[in-house]
């Protein structure tokens, strides 16, 4: 057992969409890791729900085939068997009220148990599920509901979903999940900022030149073509993941680490984001769409040749944009956000570029290197934090070379890497809301993104810029930064 944490209270984890991809790839493997680490209460149960009539043995065989392969580390056969002993299966059609009394009967018992209803389903089922849970009394006490994204396709549809859910559950019972906020390096960013005196004096416009936040994927849309073509990179990634990371970087120190104190500061950042005018969208955003190329040395087709994609689709698979925050700390500091599919590599990182020294004392090719004065928080594939600077190389000449301090917390503390979903699932069971989006955050994020969406939809005669699969996106993305005299992290 990890001695720095305590097991959860007794709980029932109810997984709607229990045979779905999210449950198999992410939720069950994450719950297994928590179980193997001794972090789950011995009385904790996992109840998977699905529309098919399956026996428990049938479902466990399905789990063995479809979920066990996604346990990437620390697998132990005995721990897996004891984990599976927690799992039960119940046939429940989420759209049929008649199936919910059986669920309520299954969950009756100790009133002190926490009941987590994880809605790993399409968002159009959220309202019906919540209504059916309320009809059988499963909407009070220690009942919590986890809502997966996407929560709508625009502000109106998002408000409709949240209004429907709010009819049956209080805001403090709702956990809108964004798994990027569960990553260890994001937590360490908050610790570095708010627990150390070193960075806080520098964390402002006087000393930071720009901030770059990138989430790139080397995969294409795969089997999600139908879903993705109706969504696009702006809705799928910018409106939630990228904006949440921006908030963590830019927020003021909260009064404490309680949920509302943290989320109040994030909300202030979202409210301070400068709105986009029609001219701003043209000048400060880039949308792209990948064409055929090669990834990892293997040829791949273009987006328009993917399964389920219309031949005339203008859905963007790449977005780069320049965001600006109108407050005293960040006025004049550009925040560059970028995300895309079929890019050169899979990476998620936050890059803080500090300003150069005011006067160069040293001559030579590296004296004004852009690789210095830079903090890089890597979120994936491996989590790390590096501080780049210039140092004298050994020898009798004052010759500078780039160097870095590698803040490897795993080596320092010698603990396993907890998956983001594992951390967030444990927080739900423990009732910790700080890493989950509050409704007013979601509203402000949609308000900021909508002018971009609307402008792009009116530009039907201006298709997305093409970029070759296996590259870092359209050339216009580099040009966006070059106007500020800089380049993306990998270009420097």
GROMACS .gro file of C-alpha atoms in nm:
model
  492
    1UNK     CA    1   0.000   0.000   0.000
    2UNK     CA    2   0.111   0.356  -0.069
    3UNK     CA    3   0.168   0.494   0.281
    4UNK     CA    4   0.112   0.855   0.169
    5UNK     CA    5  -0.257   0.795   0.104
    6UNK     CA    6  -0.539   0.617   0.278
    7UNK     CA    7  -0.794   0.380   0.126
    8UNK     CA    8  -1.119   0.524   0.004
    9UNK     CA    9  -1.444   0.499   0.197
   10UNK     CA   10  -1.672   0.208   0.111
   11UNK     CA   11  -1.820   0.265  -0.234
   12UNK     CA   12  -2.021   0.133  -0.526
   13UNK     CA   13  -1.877   0.235  -0.864
   14UNK     CA   14  -2.163   0.211  -1.114
   15UNK     CA   15  -2.038   0.212  -1.473
   16UNK     CA   16  -2.301   0.303  -1.732
   17UNK     CA   17  -2.176   0.183  -2.069
   18UNK     CA   18  -2.004  -0.102  -1.888
   19UNK     CA   19  -1.904  -0.284  -2.207
   20UNK     CA   20  -1.789   0.029  -2.387
   21UNK     CA   21  -1.446   0.137  -2.502
   22UNK     CA   22  -1.386   0.392  -2.225
   23UNK     CA   23  -1.462   0.143  -1.950
   24UNK     CA   24  -1.242  -0.125  -2.106
   25UNK     CA   25  -0.945   0.094  -2.200
   26UNK     CA   26  -0.936   0.343  -1.914
   27UNK     CA   27  -1.173   0.298  -1.621
   28UNK     CA   28  -1.126  -0.068  -1.530
   29UNK     CA   29  -0.745  -0.059  -1.577
   30UNK     CA   30  -0.727   0.254  -1.361
   31UNK     CA   31  -0.944   0.101  -1.091
   32UNK     CA   32  -0.723  -0.211  -1.103
   33UNK     CA   33  -0.411   0.000  -1.044
   34UNK     CA   34  -0.575   0.165  -0.742
   35UNK     CA   35  -0.680  -0.178  -0.615
   36UNK     CA   36  -0.332  -0.326  -0.660
   37UNK     CA   37  -0.185  -0.029  -0.471
   38UNK     CA   38  -0.420  -0.089  -0.179
   39UNK     CA   39  -0.607   0.237  -0.228
   40UNK     CA   40  -0.959   0.095  -0.265
   41UNK     CA   41  -1.168   0.012   0.038
   42UNK     CA   42  -1.205  -0.363   0.080
   43UNK     CA   43  -1.583  -0.313   0.074
   44UNK     CA   44  -1.572  -0.128  -0.257
   45UNK     CA   45  -1.774  -0.279  -0.542
   46UNK     CA   46  -1.776  -0.221  -0.916
   47UNK     CA   47  -2.111  -0.263  -1.089
   48UNK     CA   48  -2.099  -0.261  -1.468
   49UNK     CA   49  -2.424  -0.190  -1.654
   50UNK     CA   50  -2.508  -0.284  -2.009
   51UNK     CA   51  -2.800  -0.356  -2.239
   52UNK     CA   52  -2.705  -0.716  -2.310
   53UNK     CA   53  -2.821  -1.011  -2.104
   54UNK     CA   54  -2.490  -1.142  -1.968
   55UNK     CA   55  -2.402  -1.359  -1.673
   56UNK     CA   56  -2.129  -1.237  -1.440
   57UNK     CA   57  -1.893  -1.501  -1.581
   58UNK     CA   58  -1.969  -1.388  -1.936
   59UNK     CA   59  -1.892  -1.028  -1.847
   60UNK     CA   60  -1.568  -1.117  -1.667
   61UNK     CA   61  -1.461  -1.312  -1.974
   62UNK     CA   62  -1.531  -1.001  -2.181
   63UNK     CA   63  -1.323  -0.795  -1.936
   64UNK     CA   64  -1.039  -1.046  -1.956
   65UNK     CA   65  -1.035  -1.020  -2.334
   66UNK     CA   66  -1.089  -0.646  -2.375
   67UNK     CA   67  -0.955  -0.472  -2.063
   68UNK     CA   68  -0.666  -0.670  -1.918
   69UNK     CA   69  -0.447  -0.584  -2.220
   70UNK     CA   70  -0.471  -0.216  -2.129
   71UNK     CA   71  -0.304  -0.264  -1.791
   72UNK     CA   72   0.037  -0.133  -1.897
   73UNK     CA   73   0.237  -0.169  -1.576
   74UNK     CA   74   0.242  -0.336  -1.235
   75UNK     CA   75   0.028  -0.627  -1.351
   76UNK     CA   76  -0.003  -0.911  -1.104
   77UNK     CA   77  -0.222  -1.213  -1.176
   78UNK     CA   78  -0.330  -1.257  -0.813
   79UNK     CA   79  -0.413  -0.887  -0.779
   80UNK     CA   80  -0.608  -0.902  -1.105
   81UNK     CA   81  -0.812  -1.198  -0.980
   82UNK     CA   82  -0.892  -1.025  -0.650
   83UNK     CA   83  -0.983  -0.709  -0.843
   84UNK     CA   84  -1.222  -0.903  -1.068
   85UNK     CA   85  -1.387  -1.039  -0.753
   86UNK     CA   86  -1.516  -0.684  -0.694
   87UNK     CA   87  -1.691  -0.670  -1.034
   88UNK     CA   88  -2.058  -0.749  -1.090
   89UNK     CA   89  -2.274  -0.706  -1.397
   90UNK     CA   90  -2.636  -0.596  -1.426
   91UNK     CA   91  -2.849  -0.566  -1.737
   92UNK     CA   92  -2.974  -0.206  -1.743
   93UNK     CA   93  -3.083  -0.021  -2.054
   94UNK     CA   94  -3.001   0.340  -1.969
   95UNK     CA   95  -3.302   0.463  -2.167
   96UNK     CA   96  -3.556   0.233  -1.998
   97UNK     CA   97  -3.699   0.348  -1.662
   98UNK     CA   98  -3.823  -0.005  -1.592
   99UNK     CA   99  -3.465  -0.130  -1.551
  100UNK     CA  100  -3.370   0.111  -1.272
  101UNK     CA  101  -3.560  -0.039  -0.974
  102UNK     CA  102  -3.335  -0.345  -1.001
  103UNK     CA  103  -3.033  -0.115  -0.987
  104UNK     CA  104  -3.172   0.059  -0.678
  105UNK     CA  105  -3.228  -0.279  -0.511
  106UNK     CA  106  -2.870  -0.376  -0.587
  107UNK     CA  107  -2.738  -0.062  -0.422
  108UNK     CA  108  -2.958  -0.068  -0.111
  109UNK     CA  109  -2.781  -0.122   0.216
  110UNK     CA  110  -2.543   0.087   0.420
  111UNK     CA  111  -2.644   0.452   0.384
  112UNK     CA  112  -2.283   0.557   0.443
  113UNK     CA  113  -2.155   0.401   0.121
  114UNK     CA  114  -2.054   0.634  -0.157
  115UNK     CA  115  -2.233   0.566  -0.486
  116UNK     CA  116  -2.049   0.689  -0.797
  117UNK     CA  117  -2.248   0.678  -1.121
  118UNK     CA  118  -2.001   0.715  -1.407
  119UNK     CA  119  -2.186   0.804  -1.729
  120UNK     CA  120  -1.952   0.655  -1.990
  121UNK     CA  121  -2.223   0.698  -2.253
  122UNK     CA  122  -2.322   0.940  -2.525
  123UNK     CA  123  -2.419   1.281  -2.377
  124UNK     CA  124  -2.771   1.256  -2.521
  125UNK     CA  125  -2.836   0.985  -2.258
  126UNK     CA  126  -2.723   1.192  -1.959
  127UNK     CA  127  -3.058   1.359  -1.889
  128UNK     CA  128  -3.255   1.035  -1.914
  129UNK     CA  129  -3.013   0.847  -1.690
  130UNK     CA  130  -3.025   1.119  -1.425
  131UNK     CA  131  -3.405   1.129  -1.436
  132UNK     CA  132  -3.424   0.751  -1.403
  133UNK     CA  133  -3.177   0.753  -1.112
  134UNK     CA  134  -3.383   1.018  -0.935
  135UNK     CA  135  -3.704   0.823  -0.991
  136UNK     CA  136  -3.569   0.536  -0.778
  137UNK     CA  137  -3.414   0.760  -0.513
  138UNK     CA  138  -3.055   0.745  -0.635
  139UNK     CA  139  -2.997   1.120  -0.638
  140UNK     CA  140  -2.943   1.211  -0.274
  141UNK     CA  141  -2.698   1.151   0.006
  142UNK     CA  142  -2.360   1.020  -0.108
  143UNK     CA  143  -2.457   0.972  -0.473
  144UNK     CA  144  -2.216   1.135  -0.721
  145UNK     CA  145  -2.236   1.155  -1.099
  146UNK     CA  146  -1.936   1.170  -1.333
  147UNK     CA  147  -2.003   1.335  -1.670
  148UNK     CA  148  -1.771   1.256  -1.960
  149UNK     CA  149  -1.708   1.506  -2.237
  150UNK     CA  150  -1.823   1.630  -2.478
  151UNK     CA  151  -2.084   1.826  -2.288
  152UNK     CA  152  -2.257   1.973  -2.589
  153UNK     CA  153  -2.137   2.108  -2.922
  154UNK     CA  154  -2.189   2.476  -2.838
  155UNK     CA  155  -2.303   2.693  -2.548
  156UNK     CA  156  -2.675   2.632  -2.603
  157UNK     CA  157  -2.647   2.252  -2.623
  158UNK     CA  158  -2.410   2.248  -2.325
  159UNK     CA  159  -2.656   2.453  -2.120
  160UNK     CA  160  -2.938   2.221  -2.224
  161UNK     CA  161  -2.750   1.914  -2.097
  162UNK     CA  162  -2.649   2.084  -1.774
  163UNK     CA  163  -3.000   2.220  -1.715
  164UNK     CA  164  -3.145   1.871  -1.758
  165UNK     CA  165  -2.892   1.715  -1.520
  166UNK     CA  166  -2.936   1.996  -1.266
  167UNK     CA  167  -3.306   1.911  -1.234
  168UNK     CA  168  -3.207   1.596  -1.047
  169UNK     CA  169  -2.858   1.654  -0.899
  170UNK     CA  170  -2.697   1.939  -0.711
  171UNK     CA  171  -2.385   2.104  -0.852
  172UNK     CA  172  -2.171   1.957  -0.573
  173UNK     CA  173  -2.276   1.607  -0.683
  174UNK     CA  174  -2.155   1.658  -1.041
  175UNK     CA  175  -1.800   1.573  -1.150
  176UNK     CA  176  -1.728   1.696  -1.505
  177UNK     CA  177  -1.411   1.510  -1.585
  178UNK     CA  178  -1.110   1.631  -1.783
  179UNK     CA  179  -0.840   1.368  -1.749
  180UNK     CA  180  -0.558   1.614  -1.828
  181UNK     CA  181  -0.615   1.775  -1.487
  182UNK     CA  182  -0.536   1.440  -1.323
  183UNK     CA  183  -0.187   1.418  -1.468
  184UNK     CA  184   0.095   1.425  -1.213
  185UNK     CA  185   0.288   1.698  -1.392
  186UNK     CA  186  -0.014   1.931  -1.384
  187UNK     CA  187  -0.037   1.880  -1.009
  188UNK     CA  188   0.335   1.945  -0.980
  189UNK     CA  189   0.296   2.267  -1.177
  190UNK     CA  190   0.060   2.392  -0.908
  191UNK     CA  191   0.302   2.277  -0.638
  192UNK     CA  192   0.598   2.449  -0.803
  193UNK     CA  193   0.403   2.772  -0.841
  194UNK     CA  194   0.234   2.790  -0.503
  195UNK     CA  195   0.474   2.610  -0.265
  196UNK     CA  196   0.805   2.769  -0.370
  197UNK     CA  197   0.931   3.127  -0.365
  198UNK     CA  198   1.158   3.073  -0.666
  199UNK     CA  199   0.904   3.107  -0.948
  200UNK     CA  200   0.629   3.333  -0.815
  201UNK     CA  201   0.825   3.660  -0.859
  202UNK     CA  202   0.895   3.560  -1.220
  203UNK     CA  203   0.546   3.431  -1.302
  204UNK     CA  204   0.419   3.748  -1.468
  205UNK     CA  205   0.435   3.968  -1.774
  206UNK     CA  206   0.762   4.139  -1.672
  207UNK     CA  207   0.958   3.812  -1.694
  208UNK     CA  208   0.760   3.576  -1.920
  209UNK     CA  209   0.772   3.638  -2.294
  210UNK     CA  210   0.516   3.379  -2.407
  211UNK     CA  211   0.349   3.052  -2.315
  212UNK     CA  212   0.299   2.757  -2.552
  213UNK     CA  213   0.060   2.471  -2.482
  214UNK     CA  214   0.061   2.177  -2.723
  215UNK     CA  215  -0.138   1.853  -2.736
  216UNK     CA  216  -0.043   1.660  -3.049
  217UNK     CA  217  -0.135   1.309  -3.155
  218UNK     CA  218   0.029   1.087  -3.414
  219UNK     CA  219  -0.291   0.885  -3.460
  220UNK     CA  220  -0.569   0.971  -3.703
  221UNK     CA  221  -0.941   0.953  -3.633
  222UNK     CA  222  -0.947   0.573  -3.662
  223UNK     CA  223  -1.292   0.424  -3.611
  224UNK     CA  224  -1.427   0.751  -3.463
  225UNK     CA  225  -1.469   0.917  -3.803
  226UNK     CA  226  -1.844   0.972  -3.778
  227UNK     CA  227  -1.816   1.126  -3.431
  228UNK     CA  228  -1.504   1.329  -3.503
  229UNK     CA  229  -1.634   1.484  -3.824
  230UNK     CA  230  -1.921   1.637  -3.630
  231UNK     CA  231  -1.687   1.765  -3.361
  232UNK     CA  232  -1.343   1.874  -3.485
  233UNK     CA  233  -1.028   1.967  -3.298
  234UNK     CA  234  -1.160   2.298  -3.161
  235UNK     CA  235  -1.451   2.138  -2.975
  236UNK     CA  236  -1.271   1.811  -2.899
  237UNK     CA  237  -0.952   1.956  -2.750
  238UNK     CA  238  -0.933   2.336  -2.726
  239UNK     CA  239  -1.261   2.407  -2.546
  240UNK     CA  240  -1.174   2.170  -2.262
  241UNK     CA  241  -0.822   2.026  -2.232
  242UNK     CA  242  -0.620   2.320  -2.363
  243UNK     CA  243  -0.822   2.587  -2.185
  244UNK     CA  244  -0.801   2.398  -1.857
  245UNK     CA  245  -0.423   2.377  -1.887
  246UNK     CA  246  -0.412   2.749  -1.967
  247UNK     CA  247  -0.610   2.817  -1.650
  248UNK     CA  248  -0.365   2.619  -1.434
  249UNK     CA  249  -0.073   2.817  -1.579
  250UNK     CA  250  -0.238   3.159  -1.553
  251UNK     CA  251  -0.451   3.143  -1.238
  252UNK     CA  252  -0.376   3.350  -0.928
  253UNK     CA  253  -0.283   3.168  -0.606
  254UNK     CA  254  -0.607   3.048  -0.446
  255UNK     CA  255  -0.679   3.123  -0.081
  256UNK     CA  256  -0.656   2.750  -0.012
  257UNK     CA  257  -0.676   2.423  -0.206
  258UNK     CA  258  -1.046   2.370  -0.146
  259UNK     CA  259  -1.245   2.299  -0.462
  260UNK     CA  260  -1.429   2.629  -0.497
  261UNK     CA  261  -1.122   2.838  -0.411
  262UNK     CA  262  -0.926   2.672  -0.695
  263UNK     CA  263  -1.214   2.686  -0.941
  264UNK     CA  264  -1.290   3.050  -0.859
  265UNK     CA  265  -0.938   3.145  -0.973
  266UNK     CA  266  -0.967   2.938  -1.291
  267UNK     CA  267  -1.297   3.111  -1.367
  268UNK     CA  268  -1.131   3.452  -1.337
  269UNK     CA  269  -0.880   3.350  -1.606
  270UNK     CA  270  -1.156   3.237  -1.842
  271UNK     CA  271  -1.343   3.563  -1.788
  272UNK     CA  272  -1.024   3.761  -1.861
  273UNK     CA  273  -0.956   3.594  -2.197
  274UNK     CA  274  -0.982   3.855  -2.471
  275UNK     CA  275  -1.281   3.778  -2.697
  276UNK     CA  276  -1.216   3.709  -3.066
  277UNK     CA  277  -1.349   3.950  -3.326
  278UNK     CA  278  -1.397   3.844  -3.688
  279UNK     CA  279  -1.062   4.007  -3.769
  280UNK     CA  280  -0.894   3.831  -3.477
  281UNK     CA  281  -1.012   3.492  -3.599
  282UNK     CA  282  -0.856   3.558  -3.940
  283UNK     CA  283  -0.528   3.686  -3.796
  284UNK     CA  284  -0.481   3.478  -3.479
  285UNK     CA  285  -0.616   3.131  -3.558
  286UNK     CA  286  -0.507   2.851  -3.791
  287UNK     CA  287  -0.721   2.552  -3.877
  288UNK     CA  288  -0.580   2.259  -4.067
  289UNK     CA  289  -0.666   1.916  -4.201
  290UNK     CA  290  -0.415   1.637  -4.256
  291UNK     CA  291  -0.351   1.485  -4.596
  292UNK     CA  292  -0.173   1.160  -4.683
  293UNK     CA  293   0.177   1.121  -4.548
  294UNK     CA  294   0.384   0.895  -4.327
  295UNK     CA  295   0.385   0.845  -3.950
  296UNK     CA  296   0.652   0.636  -3.786
  297UNK     CA  297   0.782   0.538  -4.129
  298UNK     CA  298   0.445   0.395  -4.235
  299UNK     CA  299   0.223   0.552  -4.503
  300UNK     CA  300  -0.115   0.682  -4.384
  301UNK     CA  301  -0.417   0.816  -4.571
  302UNK     CA  302  -0.546   1.170  -4.553
  303UNK     CA  303  -0.845   1.274  -4.342
  304UNK     CA  304  -1.084   1.277  -4.639
  305UNK     CA  305  -0.999   0.912  -4.707
  306UNK     CA  306  -1.065   0.796  -4.352
  307UNK     CA  307  -1.364   0.573  -4.283
  308UNK     CA  308  -1.686   0.769  -4.228
  309UNK     CA  309  -1.551   1.105  -4.350
  310UNK     CA  310  -1.740   1.286  -4.632
  311UNK     CA  311  -1.528   1.366  -4.935
  312UNK     CA  312  -1.603   1.738  -4.899
  313UNK     CA  313  -1.557   1.764  -4.521
  314UNK     CA  314  -1.410   2.088  -4.387
  315UNK     CA  315  -1.375   1.964  -4.030
  316UNK     CA  316  -1.046   2.072  -3.879
  317UNK     CA  317  -0.802   1.815  -3.743
  318UNK     CA  318  -0.555   2.085  -3.637
  319UNK     CA  319  -0.592   2.414  -3.450
  320UNK     CA  320  -0.335   2.674  -3.352
  321UNK     CA  321  -0.433   3.006  -3.200
  322UNK     CA  322  -0.303   3.304  -3.009
  323UNK     CA  323  -0.488   3.376  -2.685
  324UNK     CA  324  -0.446   3.687  -2.471
  325UNK     CA  325  -0.542   3.747  -2.109
  326UNK     CA  326  -0.648   4.099  -2.017
  327UNK     CA  327  -0.538   4.133  -1.656
  328UNK     CA  328  -0.244   4.290  -1.470
  329UNK     CA  329  -0.038   3.971  -1.444
  330UNK     CA  330  -0.058   3.865  -1.810
  331UNK     CA  331  -0.133   4.171  -2.024
  332UNK     CA  332   0.083   4.154  -2.336
  333UNK     CA  333   0.192   3.790  -2.291
  334UNK     CA  334   0.071   3.571  -2.580
  335UNK     CA  335  -0.055   3.221  -2.501
  336UNK     CA  336  -0.019   2.996  -2.806
  337UNK     CA  337  -0.244   2.689  -2.807
  338UNK     CA  338  -0.196   2.404  -3.054
  339UNK     CA  339  -0.351   2.062  -3.108
  340UNK     CA  340  -0.377   1.822  -3.398
  341UNK     CA  341  -0.403   1.467  -3.523
  342UNK     CA  342  -0.154   1.282  -3.744
  343UNK     CA  343   0.129   1.504  -3.627
  344UNK     CA  344   0.496   1.416  -3.603
  345UNK     CA  345   0.474   1.268  -3.256
  346UNK     CA  346   0.243   1.222  -2.961
  347UNK     CA  347   0.322   1.487  -2.706
  348UNK     CA  348   0.149   1.714  -2.457
  349UNK     CA  349   0.350   1.991  -2.299
  350UNK     CA  350   0.342   2.339  -2.150
  351UNK     CA  351   0.634   2.564  -2.239
  352UNK     CA  352   0.705   2.880  -2.039
  353UNK     CA  353   0.948   3.105  -2.228
  354UNK     CA  354   1.107   3.360  -1.997
  355UNK     CA  355   1.244   3.684  -2.133
  356UNK     CA  356   1.607   3.706  -2.237
  357UNK     CA  357   1.867   3.879  -2.022
  358UNK     CA  358   1.867   4.256  -2.082
  359UNK     CA  359   2.232   4.268  -2.195
  360UNK     CA  360   2.445   3.995  -2.353
  361UNK     CA  361   2.788   3.966  -2.188
  362UNK     CA  362   2.902   3.664  -2.384
  363UNK     CA  363   2.984   3.630  -2.749
  364UNK     CA  364   2.939   3.317  -2.956
  365UNK     CA  365   2.670   3.122  -3.137
  366UNK     CA  366   2.486   3.014  -2.818
  367UNK     CA  367   2.499   3.344  -2.631
  368UNK     CA  368   2.144   3.441  -2.721
  369UNK     CA  369   2.006   3.090  -2.756
  370UNK     CA  370   1.628   3.066  -2.751
  371UNK     CA  371   1.659   2.728  -2.578
  372UNK     CA  372   1.762   2.899  -2.253
  373UNK     CA  373   1.534   3.058  -1.993
  374UNK     CA  374   1.265   2.803  -2.061
  375UNK     CA  375   1.051   2.580  -1.838
  376UNK     CA  376   0.899   2.274  -2.010
  377UNK     CA  377   0.627   2.074  -1.835
  378UNK     CA  378   0.583   1.748  -2.029
  379UNK     CA  379   0.248   1.574  -1.975
  380UNK     CA  380   0.285   1.288  -2.221
  381UNK     CA  381   0.413   1.044  -2.326
  382UNK     CA  382   0.641   1.062  -2.019
  383UNK     CA  383   0.575   1.318  -1.748
  384UNK     CA  384   0.863   1.547  -1.655
  385UNK     CA  385   0.956   1.907  -1.579
  386UNK     CA  386   1.275   2.060  -1.721
  387UNK     CA  387   1.433   2.402  -1.668
  388UNK     CA  388   1.657   2.502  -1.960
  389UNK     CA  389   1.945   2.748  -1.924
  390UNK     CA  390   2.289   2.826  -2.064
  391UNK     CA  391   2.604   2.707  -1.889
  392UNK     CA  392   2.975   2.727  -1.961
  393UNK     CA  393   3.114   2.416  -2.125
  394UNK     CA  394   3.438   2.273  -1.979
  395UNK     CA  395   3.754   2.430  -2.120
  396UNK     CA  396   3.959   2.746  -2.114
  397UNK     CA  397   3.715   2.946  -2.326
  398UNK     CA  398   3.396   3.114  -2.208
  399UNK     CA  399   3.183   2.908  -2.445
  400UNK     CA  400   2.817   2.852  -2.359
  401UNK     CA  401   2.605   2.546  -2.425
  402UNK     CA  402   2.240   2.464  -2.344
  403UNK     CA  403   2.182   2.258  -2.033
  404UNK     CA  404   1.882   2.170  -1.822
  405UNK     CA  405   1.772   2.066  -1.477
  406UNK     CA  406   1.550   1.761  -1.494
  407UNK     CA  407   1.291   1.758  -1.217
  408UNK     CA  408   1.217   1.385  -1.216
  409UNK     CA  409   0.977   1.337  -0.928
  410UNK     CA  410   0.948   0.962  -0.981
  411UNK     CA  411   1.320   0.907  -0.932
  412UNK     CA  412   1.325   1.145  -0.638
  413UNK     CA  413   1.035   0.983  -0.454
  414UNK     CA  414   1.060   0.632  -0.601
  415UNK     CA  415   0.686   0.585  -0.643
  416UNK     CA  416   0.484   0.440  -0.926
  417UNK     CA  417   0.320   0.660  -1.188
  418UNK     CA  418  -0.050   0.697  -1.119
  419UNK     CA  419  -0.271   0.720  -1.428
  420UNK     CA  420  -0.475   1.040  -1.459
  421UNK     CA  421  -0.804   0.850  -1.457
  422UNK     CA  422  -0.695   0.661  -1.145
  423UNK     CA  423  -0.627   0.984  -0.960
  424UNK     CA  424  -0.959   1.137  -1.066
  425UNK     CA  425  -1.163   0.827  -0.985
  426UNK     CA  426  -1.013   0.825  -0.637
  427UNK     CA  427  -1.099   1.194  -0.599
  428UNK     CA  428  -1.462   1.125  -0.695
  429UNK     CA  429  -1.490   0.848  -0.437
  430UNK     CA  430  -1.335   1.075  -0.174
  431UNK     CA  431  -1.557   1.367  -0.271
  432UNK     CA  432  -1.280   1.602  -0.391
  433UNK     CA  433  -1.405   1.842  -0.659
  434UNK     CA  434  -1.101   2.064  -0.718
  435UNK     CA  435  -0.988   1.885  -1.037
  436UNK     CA  436  -1.333   1.884  -1.198
  437UNK     CA  437  -1.498   2.159  -1.400
  438UNK     CA  438  -1.769   2.367  -1.240
  439UNK     CA  439  -2.059   2.467  -1.462
  440UNK     CA  440  -1.967   2.835  -1.477
  441UNK     CA  441  -1.620   2.738  -1.603
  442UNK     CA  442  -1.778   2.539  -1.882
  443UNK     CA  443  -2.004   2.831  -1.978
  444UNK     CA  444  -1.713   3.075  -2.002
  445UNK     CA  445  -1.505   2.829  -2.207
  446UNK     CA  446  -1.786   2.790  -2.461
  447UNK     CA  447  -1.842   3.167  -2.473
  448UNK     CA  448  -1.479   3.222  -2.566
  449UNK     CA  449  -1.464   2.945  -2.827
  450UNK     CA  450  -1.797   3.016  -2.999
  451UNK     CA  451  -1.687   3.325  -3.200
  452UNK     CA  452  -1.412   3.113  -3.356
  453UNK     CA  453  -1.659   2.837  -3.441
  454UNK     CA  454  -1.906   3.084  -3.586
  455UNK     CA  455  -1.646   3.262  -3.796
  456UNK     CA  456  -1.513   2.936  -3.939
  457UNK     CA  457  -1.866   2.819  -4.021
  458UNK     CA  458  -1.923   3.141  -4.218
  459UNK     CA  459  -1.601   3.086  -4.412
  460UNK     CA  460  -1.729   2.791  -4.612
  461UNK     CA  461  -1.527   2.907  -4.913
  462UNK     CA  462  -1.203   2.896  -4.708
  463UNK     CA  463  -1.128   2.529  -4.639
  464UNK     CA  464  -0.881   2.422  -4.367
  465UNK     CA  465  -0.514   2.448  -4.460
  466UNK     CA  466  -0.368   2.114  -4.564
  467UNK     CA  467  -0.072   1.963  -4.380
  468UNK     CA  468   0.110   1.641  -4.451
  469UNK     CA  469   0.053   1.363  -4.197
  470UNK     CA  470   0.365   1.313  -3.986
  471UNK     CA  471   0.454   1.685  -3.968
  472UNK     CA  472   0.392   1.955  -3.710
  473UNK     CA  473   0.095   2.104  -3.896
  474UNK     CA  474   0.041   2.378  -4.155
  475UNK     CA  475   0.316   2.632  -4.225
  476UNK     CA  476   0.071   2.900  -4.114
  477UNK     CA  477   0.109   2.766  -3.759
  478UNK     CA  478   0.479   2.859  -3.756
  479UNK     CA  479   0.398   3.195  -3.917
  480UNK     CA  480   0.154   3.267  -3.633
  481UNK     CA  481   0.443   3.266  -3.384
  482UNK     CA  482   0.702   3.422  -3.613
  483UNK     CA  483   0.508   3.750  -3.600
  484UNK     CA  484   0.612   3.765  -3.234
  485UNK     CA  485   0.972   3.676  -3.321
  486UNK     CA  486   0.956   3.323  -3.182
  487UNK     CA  487   0.895   2.963  -3.289
  488UNK     CA  488   0.735   2.654  -3.147
  489UNK     CA  489   0.943   2.466  -2.890
  490UNK     CA  490   1.058   2.195  -3.134
  491UNK     CA  491   1.161   2.459  -3.390
  492UNK     CA  492   1.402   2.639  -3.157
   0.00000   0.00000   0.00000
